Coordinates of C-alpha atoms and ligand atoms in Angstrom, one line a residue:
M219 CA -10.1 -26.7 -10.6
K220 CA -10.1 -27.3 -14.3
I221 CA -7.3 -25.6 -16.4
F222 CA -8.0 -24.5 -20.0
K223 CA -5.6 -23.4 -22.7
D224 CA -8.0 -23.5 -25.6
K225 CA -11.0 -21.2 -25.8
H226 CA -13.2 -23.7 -27.6
I227 CA -12.8 -26.3 -24.9
L228 CA -13.4 -23.6 -22.3
Q229 CA -16.5 -22.4 -24.0
K230 CA -17.9 -25.9 -24.2
E231 CA -17.4 -26.3 -20.5
I232 CA -18.9 -22.9 -19.4
L233 CA -21.9 -23.4 -21.7
K234 CA -23.1 -26.1 -19.3
T235 CA -23.2 -23.6 -16.4
K236 CA -25.5 -20.8 -15.4
G237 CA -22.7 -18.4 -16.2
T238 CA -19.3 -17.3 -14.8
S239 CA -17.8 -14.7 -12.5
F240 CA -14.6 -13.6 -14.2
V241 CA -11.4 -12.4 -12.6
P242 CA -8.9 -11.4 -15.3
T243 CA -5.3 -11.2 -14.1
M244 CA -1.7 -11.1 -15.5
G245 CA -0.6 -13.6 -12.8
G246 CA 2.1 -12.9 -10.2
L247 CA -0.8 -13.4 -7.8
H248 CA -1.0 -11.5 -4.5
K249 CA -3.5 -10.5 -1.8
G250 CA -5.2 -8.0 -4.1
H251 CA -6.0 -10.8 -6.6
I252 CA -7.0 -13.1 -3.8
S253 CA -9.5 -10.6 -2.5
L254 CA -11.1 -10.3 -5.9
I255 CA -11.3 -14.1 -6.2
K256 CA -12.9 -14.4 -2.7
Q257 CA -15.5 -11.9 -3.7
S258 CA -16.2 -13.7 -6.9
K259 CA -16.6 -17.0 -5.1
K260 CA -19.4 -15.4 -3.1
S261 CA -21.5 -15.0 -6.3
K262 CA -23.9 -17.6 -7.5
F263 CA -21.8 -18.3 -10.6
K264 CA -18.7 -20.4 -11.3
T265 CA -15.4 -18.5 -10.7
L266 CA -13.1 -18.3 -13.7
V267 CA -9.7 -16.7 -13.4
S268 CA -7.5 -15.9 -16.3
I269 CA -3.7 -15.5 -16.4
F270 CA -2.4 -13.7 -19.4
V271 CA 0.4 -11.2 -19.6
N272 CA -0.9 -9.2 -22.5
P273 CA 2.0 -7.9 -24.6
K274 CA -0.2 -5.3 -26.3
Q275 CA -0.6 -3.2 -23.2
F276 CA 3.1 -2.8 -22.6
N277 CA 4.5 0.2 -24.3
N278 CA 8.0 -1.0 -23.5
K279 CA 9.5 -4.4 -24.4
S280 CA 11.8 -4.6 -21.4
D281 CA 8.9 -3.8 -19.1
F282 CA 7.0 -6.7 -20.7
R283 CA 10.0 -9.0 -20.3
S284 CA 10.6 -8.2 -16.7
Y285 CA 6.9 -8.4 -15.7
P286 CA 6.8 -11.0 -12.8
R287 CA 5.7 -14.4 -13.9
N288 CA 5.2 -17.4 -11.6
T289 CA 2.5 -19.6 -13.1
K290 CA 3.4 -22.7 -11.1
K291 CA 3.0 -20.9 -7.8
D292 CA -0.1 -19.2 -9.1
I293 CA -1.7 -22.5 -10.0
K294 CA -1.0 -23.9 -6.6
L295 CA -2.6 -20.9 -4.9
L296 CA -5.7 -21.0 -7.2
K297 CA -6.1 -24.7 -6.4
K298 CA -6.1 -23.9 -2.7
L299 CA -8.7 -21.2 -3.3
K300 CA -10.8 -23.8 -5.0
I301 CA -11.7 -21.7 -8.0
D302 CA -13.7 -23.5 -10.7
Y303 CA -11.8 -22.6 -13.9
L304 CA -8.4 -21.3 -14.8
Y305 CA -7.8 -20.1 -18.3
I306 CA -4.2 -19.6 -19.4
P307 CA -4.4 -18.8 -23.1
K308 CA -1.6 -18.5 -25.6
F309 CA -1.3 -15.3 -27.7
K310 CA -3.1 -16.9 -30.7
D311 CA -6.1 -18.0 -28.6
I312 CA -6.8 -14.4 -27.8
Y313 CA -5.6 -12.6 -30.9
G314 CA -6.4 -15.1 -33.6
F315 CA -10.0 -14.0 -34.2
R316 CA -11.9 -10.9 -35.1
P317 CA -14.1 -9.6 -32.2
K318 CA -17.7 -8.6 -33.0
N319 CA -17.5 -5.4 -30.9
K320 CA -15.2 -2.6 -31.7
V321 CA -13.2 -1.3 -28.7
F322 CA -14.7 1.9 -27.3
L323 CA -12.0 4.2 -25.9
D324 CA -13.4 7.0 -23.8
K325 CA -11.6 10.3 -24.1
S326 CA -10.4 10.0 -20.5
S327 CA -8.0 7.3 -21.8
K328 CA -5.7 10.1 -22.8
K329 CA -5.2 11.3 -19.2
L330 CA -2.9 10.1 -16.4
C331 CA -1.5 6.7 -17.3
G332 CA -2.8 7.2 -20.9
K333 CA -0.6 10.2 -21.3
F334 CA 2.6 8.4 -20.1
R335 CA 2.1 4.9 -21.5
K336 CA 1.2 5.4 -25.2
G337 CA -1.1 2.6 -26.4
H338 CA -1.5 1.1 -23.0
F339 CA -5.3 1.5 -22.6
E340 CA -5.9 0.5 -26.3
G341 CA -4.1 -2.7 -25.4
V342 CA -6.1 -3.2 -22.2
L343 CA -9.4 -2.6 -23.9
N344 CA -8.5 -4.8 -26.8
V345 CA -7.7 -7.8 -24.6
V346 CA -10.7 -7.3 -22.2
N347 CA -13.0 -7.0 -25.2
R348 CA -11.7 -10.3 -26.5
F349 CA -12.0 -12.0 -23.1
I350 CA -15.6 -10.8 -22.8
E351 CA -16.5 -12.3 -26.2
I352 CA -14.9 -15.6 -25.4
I353 CA -16.3 -15.9 -21.9
K354 CA -19.5 -13.8 -21.9
P355 CA -19.2 -13.5 -18.1
K356 CA -22.1 -12.4 -15.9
Y357 CA -19.8 -10.5 -13.6
I358 CA -16.3 -9.1 -14.0
F359 CA -14.3 -8.4 -10.8
L360 CA -11.9 -5.5 -11.1
G361 CA -9.7 -3.7 -8.6
K362 CA -9.9 0.0 -7.8
K363 CA -6.1 0.1 -7.5
D364 CA -6.2 0.4 -11.3
Y365 CA -9.0 2.9 -11.2
Q366 CA -8.6 4.4 -14.7
Q367 CA -8.6 1.0 -16.2
L368 CA -11.7 0.1 -14.3
Y369 CA -13.4 3.3 -15.4
L370 CA -12.5 2.8 -19.1
I371 CA -13.7 -0.9 -19.1
K372 CA -17.0 0.3 -17.6
K373 CA -17.4 2.9 -20.3
H374 CA -16.7 0.3 -23.0
I375 CA -19.3 -2.0 -21.6
E376 CA -21.9 0.7 -21.3
K377 CA -21.2 2.0 -24.8
R378 CA -21.3 -1.5 -26.5
K379 CA -24.3 -2.5 -24.3
I380 CA -22.5 -5.6 -23.1
K381 CA -24.4 -7.6 -20.5
S382 CA -21.5 -8.3 -18.1
K383 CA -21.6 -6.4 -14.8
I384 CA -18.5 -4.8 -13.3
I385 CA -17.9 -5.4 -9.6
E386 CA -15.6 -2.8 -8.2
C387 CA -13.3 -4.2 -5.5
K388 CA -11.4 -2.1 -2.9
T389 CA -7.6 -1.8 -3.0
I390 CA -5.8 -4.3 -0.8
R391 CA -2.6 -3.0 0.9
E392 CA 0.5 -4.4 2.5
N393 CA 1.0 -3.7 6.2
N394 CA 3.4 -0.9 5.2
G395 CA 0.5 0.9 3.4
I396 CA 1.5 0.3 -0.2
A397 CA -1.0 -1.2 -2.6
C398 CA -0.3 -4.9 -3.3
S399 CA 1.0 -5.3 -6.8
S400 CA 2.8 -7.9 -8.8
R401 CA 5.5 -5.3 -9.5
N402 CA 6.3 -5.0 -5.8
S403 CA 8.3 -8.3 -6.2
N404 CA 10.8 -6.3 -8.3
L405 CA 11.5 -4.0 -5.3
S406 CA 14.2 -4.5 -2.7
K407 CA 13.5 -4.1 1.0
S408 CA 14.9 -0.6 1.0
Q409 CA 12.8 0.3 -2.1
M410 CA 9.7 -1.0 -0.4
K411 CA 10.5 1.3 2.5
I412 CA 10.7 4.3 0.1
A413 CA 7.3 3.3 -1.4
S414 CA 5.8 3.1 2.0
N415 CA 7.1 6.5 3.1
I416 CA 5.7 8.0 -0.2
F417 CA 2.4 6.4 0.5
Y418 CA 2.1 7.8 4.0
Y419 CA 3.3 11.2 2.8
L420 CA 0.6 11.4 0.2
K421 CA -2.1 10.0 2.5
N422 CA -1.3 12.7 4.9
L423 CA -1.2 15.3 2.2
K424 CA -4.7 14.3 1.1
K425 CA -6.0 14.9 4.6
K426 CA -4.4 18.3 4.6
I427 CA -5.6 19.5 1.2
K428 CA -9.2 18.5 2.1
K429 CA -9.1 21.3 4.6
N430 CA -6.9 23.7 2.6
Y431 CA -6.7 23.0 -1.2
S432 CA -4.1 25.7 -1.7
L433 CA -1.6 23.3 -0.1
F434 CA -1.8 21.2 -3.3
K435 CA 1.3 22.6 -5.0
I436 CA 2.4 20.0 -7.5
N437 CA 6.0 21.0 -8.0
R438 CA 6.6 21.3 -4.3
I439 CA 5.1 17.9 -3.7
K440 CA 7.1 16.3 -6.6
K441 CA 10.3 17.7 -5.0
D442 CA 9.3 16.1 -1.7
L443 CA 8.7 12.8 -3.4
I444 CA 12.2 12.9 -5.1
N445 CA 13.7 13.7 -1.6
L446 CA 11.8 10.6 -0.3
G447 CA 13.5 8.4 -2.9
A448 CA 11.3 8.4 -6.0
D449 CA 13.4 8.5 -9.2
K450 CA 10.8 10.0 -11.5
I451 CA 7.2 11.1 -11.2
D452 CA 4.8 10.6 -14.1
Y453 CA 1.8 12.3 -12.5
L454 CA 0.1 13.4 -9.3
E455 CA -3.5 14.7 -9.8
N456 CA -6.8 14.9 -7.9
F457 CA -9.6 13.5 -10.1
N458 CA -13.3 13.2 -9.5
T459 CA -13.9 9.5 -9.5
K460 CA -17.4 9.7 -11.1
D461 CA -16.5 11.7 -14.3
F462 CA -12.7 11.3 -14.2
K463 CA -12.0 15.0 -14.5
K464 CA -9.4 17.0 -12.6
I465 CA -11.0 18.8 -9.6
K466 CA -10.7 22.5 -8.9
K467 CA -11.7 22.2 -5.3
P468 CA -12.1 19.1 -3.0
N469 CA -15.5 17.5 -3.1
K470 CA -16.6 14.1 -1.8
K471 CA -15.8 11.9 -4.6
Y472 CA -12.2 12.6 -5.6
S473 CA -9.0 10.6 -5.3
L474 CA -5.4 11.5 -5.4
F475 CA -4.0 9.6 -8.4
F476 CA -0.2 9.1 -8.7
A477 CA 2.4 7.1 -10.7
Y478 CA 6.1 7.2 -10.1
Y479 CA 9.2 5.2 -10.5
I480 CA 11.7 3.7 -8.1
K481 CA 14.6 2.9 -10.4
K482 CA 12.9 0.9 -13.2
V483 CA 9.8 -0.1 -11.3
R484 CA 6.7 1.9 -12.0
L485 CA 4.2 2.1 -9.2
I486 CA 0.6 3.5 -9.5
D487 CA -2.0 4.0 -6.8
N488 CA -4.9 6.2 -5.8
I489 CA -6.0 7.3 -2.3
Ligands
AMP156 P1 -3.2 -7.4 -12.8 O1 -2.8 -8.8 -12.6 O2 -2.2 -6.5 -12.2 O3 -3.5 -7.1 -14.2 O4 -4.5 -7.2 -12.0 C1 -5.7 -8.0 -12.1 C2 -6.8 -7.4 -11.3 O5 -6.4 -7.3 -10.0 C3 -7.2 -6.0 -11.8 O6 -8.6 -5.8 -11.8 C4 -6.5 -5.1 -10.7 O7 -7.1 -3.9 -10.5 C5 -6.7 -6.0 -9.5 N1 -5.7 -5.6 -8.5 C6 -4.3 -5.5 -8.6 N2 -3.8 -5.1 -7.4 C7 -4.8 -5.0 -6.6 C8 -4.9 -4.6 -5.2 N3 -3.8 -4.2 -4.5 N4 -6.1 -4.5 -4.6 C9 -7.2 -4.8 -5.3 N5 -7.2 -5.2 -6.6 C10 -6.0 -5.3 -7.2

């Protein structure tokens, strides 16, 4: 595994190859990231993982500061996984140039997380656009856990006619049901239990509303989540996964999207 901190040196190296399969991350690696990396390794291209905690996608400074970082441990893990390249840029390497493509922000960026984290998706698209220009990856592996992010990146790529192909990867979960997330490391054992109870409650709810949609009473459900130990709920919505619009009745392609807090930790998922 070769480690790069400078985009020019990285670019020189990847120019020699047929192309790269890119797995962008913010570090704090877990089973979800590992699954993306393993899928990337099955492609015919070299696997390039990045670790960059992008300050521009945090709408809150203390959230940025408390975001879990463990680069030493991450490097050890990536070596074991035998990836080809690791890119750990500094802020200036990413933001010290003017990208050719303007970011395209689909109007669905104003929904769900976009409504509650002002500027978040602008920050995500900004950094992804820059990574794409630096790396020009053949494939980009993204997790469905962050489905709205994946959807918006796909829209940007389509609109700007970028040649990279997005590979959608399924959500990996802990044994207790909750989606693996770097943020889980900020939860205590009892808070993990709350998250797990909430996951099973919502999973069960989804089954019920498939049969009888009138059971989807948001205020009632929010109250139940508070009783289960959530401290604040940002949203709880059923969205069609193809056009990212709220559904009126259940059809085949919808997911239940939710975001809530346990104390200061914000958790998002979709089932
Ligand atoms: P992050 O480091 O949180 O920015 O995530 C980097 C990539 O890993 C994104 O494409 C995420 O959607 C993906 N990812 C995060 N958690 C999971 C998970 N539990 N299962 C699958 N992919 C995930």
